[in-house]
mmCIF file of C-alpha atoms in Angstrom:
data_model
loop_
_atom_site.group_PDB
_atom_site.id
_atom_site.type_symbol
_atom_site.label_atom_id
_atom_site.label_comp_id
_atom_site.label_asym_id
_atom_site.label_seq_id
_atom_site.Cartn_x
_atom_site.Cartn_y
_atom_site.Cartn_z
ATOM 1 C CA UNK V 1 -23.830 -1.657 -21.940
ATOM 2 C CA UNK V 2 -23.151 0.208 -25.184
ATOM 3 C CA UNK V 3 -24.707 3.542 -26.071
ATOM 4 C CA UNK V 4 -24.785 4.925 -29.596
ATOM 5 C CA UNK V 5 -23.703 8.409 -30.617
ATOM 6 C CA UNK V 6 -23.884 9.445 -34.262
ATOM 7 C CA UNK V 7 -24.372 5.786 -35.201
ATOM 8 C CA UNK V 8 -21.090 4.665 -33.614
ATOM 9 C CA UNK V 9 -21.026 2.315 -30.631
ATOM 10 C CA UNK V 10 -19.205 3.544 -27.579
ATOM 11 C CA UNK V 11 -18.800 1.974 -24.160
ATOM 12 C CA UNK V 12 -21.220 3.286 -21.569
ATOM 13 C CA UNK V 13 -19.464 5.116 -18.762
ATOM 14 C CA UNK V 14 -20.845 5.947 -15.357
ATOM 15 C CA UNK V 15 -18.840 9.164 -15.441
ATOM 16 C CA UNK V 16 -20.233 12.057 -17.386
ATOM 17 C CA UNK V 17 -18.182 14.142 -19.804
ATOM 18 C CA UNK V 18 -18.271 17.016 -17.316
ATOM 19 C CA UNK V 19 -16.872 14.721 -14.642
ATOM 20 C CA UNK V 20 -14.132 13.671 -17.049
ATOM 21 C CA UNK V 21 -13.426 17.325 -17.830
ATOM 22 C CA UNK V 22 -12.866 17.967 -14.136
ATOM 23 C CA UNK V 23 -10.478 15.042 -13.674
ATOM 24 C CA UNK V 24 -6.691 15.279 -13.540
ATOM 25 C CA UNK V 25 -5.987 13.982 -17.093
ATOM 26 C CA UNK V 26 -7.651 17.114 -18.471
ATOM 27 C CA UNK V 27 -4.824 19.175 -16.985
ATOM 28 C CA UNK V 28 -2.489 18.340 -19.852
ATOM 29 C CA UNK V 29 -1.851 21.407 -21.984
ATOM 30 C CA UNK V 30 0.539 21.177 -24.915
ATOM 31 C CA UNK V 31 2.984 23.893 -25.933
ATOM 32 C CA UNK V 32 5.022 23.496 -29.119
ATOM 33 C CA UNK V 33 7.705 26.064 -29.875
ATOM 34 C CA UNK V 34 9.159 26.012 -33.385
ATOM 35 C CA UNK V 35 11.965 28.404 -34.239
ATOM 36 C CA UNK V 36 14.625 29.004 -36.834
ATOM 37 C CA UNK V 37 17.019 30.073 -34.086
ATOM 38 C CA UNK V 38 19.933 27.626 -33.956
ATOM 39 C CA UNK V 39 20.068 25.319 -30.954
ATOM 40 C CA UNK V 40 23.043 27.214 -29.513
ATOM 41 C CA UNK V 41 20.881 30.381 -29.302
ATOM 42 C CA UNK V 42 18.193 28.627 -27.248
ATOM 43 C CA UNK V 43 18.784 29.395 -23.572
ATOM 44 C CA UNK V 44 19.631 26.337 -21.482
ATOM 45 C CA UNK V 45 16.590 25.117 -19.565
ATOM 46 C CA UNK V 46 14.102 26.953 -21.803
ATOM 47 C CA UNK V 47 11.843 23.904 -21.971
ATOM 48 C CA UNK V 48 11.510 23.796 -18.189
ATOM 49 C CA UNK V 49 10.908 27.547 -17.837
ATOM 50 C CA UNK V 50 8.403 27.499 -20.704
ATOM 51 C CA UNK V 51 6.563 24.619 -19.016
ATOM 52 C CA UNK V 52 6.285 26.572 -15.766
ATOM 53 C CA UNK V 53 5.322 29.825 -17.521
ATOM 54 C CA UNK V 54 2.693 28.130 -19.693
ATOM 55 C CA UNK V 55 1.222 26.270 -16.729
ATOM 56 C CA UNK V 56 0.951 29.492 -14.706
ATOM 57 C CA UNK V 57 -0.533 31.335 -17.691
ATOM 58 C CA UNK V 58 -3.139 28.641 -18.337
ATOM 59 C CA UNK V 59 -3.849 27.830 -14.696
ATOM 60 C CA UNK V 60 -2.789 24.200 -15.152
ATOM 61 C CA UNK V 61 -0.309 22.087 -13.143
ATOM 62 C CA UNK V 62 3.289 22.450 -14.352
ATOM 63 C CA UNK V 63 3.975 18.745 -13.836
ATOM 64 C CA UNK V 64 1.233 17.915 -16.361
ATOM 65 C CA UNK V 65 2.169 20.533 -18.969
ATOM 66 C CA UNK V 66 3.804 19.121 -22.099
ATOM 67 C CA UNK V 67 6.406 21.209 -23.940
ATOM 68 C CA UNK V 68 8.313 20.633 -27.156
ATOM 69 C CA UNK V 69 11.050 23.009 -28.333
ATOM 70 C CA UNK V 70 12.246 22.559 -31.908
ATOM 71 C CA UNK V 71 15.156 24.869 -32.858
ATOM 72 C CA UNK V 72 17.008 25.199 -36.138
ATOM 73 C CA UNK V 73 14.006 24.851 -38.438
ATOM 74 C CA UNK V 74 13.686 26.327 -41.892
ATOM 75 C CA UNK V 75 10.986 28.965 -41.304
ATOM 76 C CA UNK V 76 9.542 32.189 -42.618
ATOM 77 C CA UNK V 77 7.215 34.503 -40.725
ATOM 78 C CA UNK V 78 5.521 37.380 -42.512
ATOM 79 C CA UNK V 79 7.550 36.729 -45.638
ATOM 80 C CA UNK V 80 10.890 37.015 -43.810
ATOM 81 C CA UNK V 81 13.336 34.305 -42.806
ATOM 82 C CA UNK V 82 14.850 36.503 -40.089
ATOM 83 C CA UNK V 83 14.878 34.843 -36.635
ATOM 84 C CA UNK V 84 11.341 33.979 -35.572
ATOM 85 C CA UNK V 85 9.229 31.613 -33.512
ATOM 86 C CA UNK V 86 5.818 30.045 -33.875
ATOM 87 C CA UNK V 87 4.078 28.634 -30.837
ATOM 88 C CA UNK V 88 1.037 26.373 -30.657
ATOM 89 C CA UNK V 89 -0.805 26.226 -27.331
ATOM 90 C CA UNK V 90 -3.506 23.581 -27.072
ATOM 91 C CA UNK V 91 -5.532 22.671 -24.028
ATOM 92 C CA UNK V 92 -8.960 21.702 -22.781
ATOM 93 C CA UNK V 93 -11.161 24.470 -21.453
ATOM 94 C CA UNK V 94 -8.760 27.420 -21.240
ATOM 95 C CA UNK V 95 -7.991 28.569 -24.792
ATOM 96 C CA UNK V 96 -11.474 28.726 -26.273
ATOM 97 C CA UNK V 97 -12.288 32.443 -26.248
ATOM 98 C CA UNK V 98 -10.745 35.675 -27.483
ATOM 99 C CA UNK V 99 -10.823 37.057 -23.937
ATOM 100 C CA UNK V 100 -8.927 34.064 -22.536
ATOM 101 C CA UNK V 101 -6.369 34.105 -25.328
ATOM 102 C CA UNK V 102 -5.754 37.855 -25.114
ATOM 103 C CA UNK V 103 -4.526 37.378 -21.541
ATOM 104 C CA UNK V 104 -2.569 34.233 -22.392
ATOM 105 C CA UNK V 105 -0.997 35.987 -25.370
ATOM 106 C CA UNK V 106 0.187 38.973 -23.323
ATOM 107 C CA UNK V 107 1.858 36.759 -20.704
ATOM 108 C CA UNK V 108 3.405 34.362 -23.212
ATOM 109 C CA UNK V 109 4.722 37.187 -25.417
ATOM 110 C CA UNK V 110 6.372 38.766 -22.374
ATOM 111 C CA UNK V 111 8.052 35.460 -21.549
ATOM 112 C CA UNK V 112 9.071 34.593 -25.128
ATOM 113 C CA UNK V 113 10.486 37.996 -26.092
ATOM 114 C CA UNK V 114 12.763 37.948 -23.051
ATOM 115 C CA UNK V 115 13.837 34.313 -23.386
ATOM 116 C CA UNK V 116 14.401 34.288 -27.143
ATOM 117 C CA UNK V 117 15.529 37.911 -27.600
ATOM 118 C CA UNK V 118 12.995 38.338 -30.401
ATOM 119 C CA UNK V 119 10.650 41.228 -31.039
ATOM 120 C CA UNK V 120 6.920 40.630 -30.731
ATOM 121 C CA UNK V 121 6.618 41.012 -34.508
ATOM 122 C CA UNK V 122 8.804 37.888 -34.925
ATOM 123 C CA UNK V 123 6.631 35.619 -32.773
ATOM 124 C CA UNK V 124 3.279 34.096 -33.641
ATOM 125 C CA UNK V 125 1.092 32.138 -31.196
ATOM 126 C CA UNK V 126 -1.804 29.908 -32.230
ATOM 127 C CA UNK V 127 -4.319 28.771 -29.630
ATOM 128 C CA UNK V 128 -6.116 25.505 -30.297
ATOM 129 C CA UNK V 129 -8.925 24.420 -27.976
ATOM 130 C CA UNK V 130 -9.087 20.673 -27.413
ATOM 131 C CA UNK V 131 -11.906 18.382 -26.377
ATOM 132 C CA UNK V 132 -11.375 15.366 -24.085
ATOM 133 C CA UNK V 133 -12.028 12.933 -26.956
ATOM 134 C CA UNK V 134 -9.097 14.412 -28.926
ATOM 135 C CA UNK V 135 -6.412 13.261 -26.462
ATOM 136 C CA UNK V 136 -5.386 9.616 -26.205
ATOM 137 C CA UNK V 137 -4.004 8.392 -22.890
ATOM 138 C CA UNK V 138 -3.620 4.977 -21.260
ATOM 139 C CA UNK V 139 -5.150 3.145 -24.233
ATOM 140 C CA UNK V 140 -8.297 5.262 -24.344
ATOM 141 C CA UNK V 141 -9.217 8.933 -24.645
ATOM 142 C CA UNK V 142 -9.461 11.452 -21.828
ATOM 143 C CA UNK V 143 -13.272 11.433 -22.066
ATOM 144 C CA UNK V 144 -13.302 8.002 -20.444
ATOM 145 C CA UNK V 145 -10.619 8.518 -17.806
#
């Protein structure tokens, strides 16, 4: 059976979107850390510690949290090329409000300032809420898993 949404066919699923949102594939936050710090100034194991810290901050499983650390980039923050970092945190259901992100921001800034030896004024975090249809997995999108 095919149902139509906005004029586009889509396979009918017995599972509702809310059921999909409660399933394990939804627990896949993404954290991307870009920095102009050279690779030799990135503490060993930062990716693993960032994964654990982000998972705890977001209330998601660490083994399903995805982290990318990109050092040595050409970057400017606030008009300055002094050492800096920009972080993008994207997830389903936990980064969609100012109240949620205020708490996430405080915890992530504490972690990042210690790990990277940067002042808070040299770090910027962007929170991007995701929907299940925006994440592809296993040849489909999370909505249908």
